Short mmCIF file of C-alpha atoms in Angstrom, two decimals:
data_model
loop_
_atom_site.label_atom_id
_atom_site.label_comp_id
_atom_site.label_asym_id
_atom_site.label_seq_id
_atom_site.Cartn_x
_atom_site.Cartn_y
_atom_site.Cartn_z
CA UNK A 20 80.52 110.88 96.48
CA UNK A 21 77.12 109.66 95.36
CA UNK A 22 73.73 111.17 96.07
CA UNK A 23 73.51 113.22 99.29
CA UNK A 24 70.46 113.57 101.50
CA UNK A 25 70.07 116.81 103.47
CA UNK A 26 68.15 117.07 106.73
CA UNK A 27 67.49 120.45 108.37
CA UNK A 28 66.28 120.90 111.95
CA UNK A 29 65.55 124.27 113.49
CA UNK A 30 66.05 124.78 117.21
CA UNK A 31 65.31 128.38 118.15
CA UNK A 32 67.86 130.67 116.53
CA UNK A 33 70.04 127.73 115.42
CA UNK A 34 69.84 125.38 112.46
CA UNK A 35 71.30 121.87 112.41
CA UNK A 36 72.00 120.46 108.96
CA UNK A 37 72.91 116.80 108.47
CA UNK A 38 74.34 115.58 105.15
CA UNK A 39 74.05 111.82 104.52
CA UNK A 40 75.83 109.96 101.71
CA UNK A 41 73.39 107.46 100.19
CA UNK A 42 76.14 105.10 99.04
CA UNK A 43 77.92 104.62 102.35
CA UNK A 44 75.44 105.82 104.95
CA UNK A 45 78.08 108.13 106.43
CA UNK A 46 76.82 111.42 107.80
CA UNK A 47 78.17 114.76 108.94
CA UNK A 48 76.41 117.59 110.75
CA UNK A 49 76.90 121.33 111.04
CA UNK A 50 75.17 123.94 113.18
CA UNK A 51 74.77 127.63 112.50
CA UNK A 52 72.37 130.55 112.51
CA UNK A 53 68.91 130.22 110.95
CA UNK A 54 69.67 133.38 108.97
CA UNK A 55 72.24 131.52 106.79
CA UNK A 56 70.80 128.10 105.86
CA UNK A 57 72.80 127.81 102.63
CA UNK A 58 76.07 128.42 104.47
CA UNK A 59 75.28 125.77 107.07
CA UNK A 60 74.25 123.35 104.30
CA UNK A 61 77.49 124.02 102.42
CA UNK A 62 79.51 123.40 105.59
CA UNK A 63 77.75 120.07 106.27
CA UNK A 64 78.45 118.90 102.71
CA UNK A 65 82.11 119.93 102.97
CA UNK A 66 82.43 118.06 106.27
CA UNK A 67 80.91 114.97 104.64
CA UNK A 68 83.29 115.19 101.68
CA UNK A 69 86.23 115.47 104.07
CA UNK A 70 85.01 112.48 106.08
CA UNK A 71 84.57 110.36 102.95
CA UNK A 72 88.05 111.26 101.68
CA UNK A 73 89.69 110.02 104.88
CA UNK A 74 87.96 106.64 104.91
CA UNK A 75 90.44 103.96 103.87
CA UNK A 76 89.44 100.74 102.23
CA UNK A 77 90.57 97.50 103.93
CA UNK A 78 93.57 95.76 102.45
CA UNK A 79 92.74 92.61 100.52
CA UNK A 80 94.75 89.42 100.34
CA UNK A 81 95.89 89.50 103.95
CA UNK A 82 95.33 87.00 106.70
CA UNK A 83 91.93 86.99 108.33
CA UNK A 84 88.74 88.43 107.01
CA UNK A 85 86.30 91.21 107.66
CA UNK A 86 83.24 90.33 109.63
#
């Protein structure tokens, strides 16, 4: 995982944190209480790491091509 951008948006008593991987552009979000911003941030980063680990690279050398 390369550099990660963090975006935080407050909506009343809730906080939405979005973690964005700068290398792939993939993003993951988490919501939680405003009272625990670090916990919500940690959860968003963990969700992003999980998402990036499940992405498979396309097989090369097969018929056809990626568009």
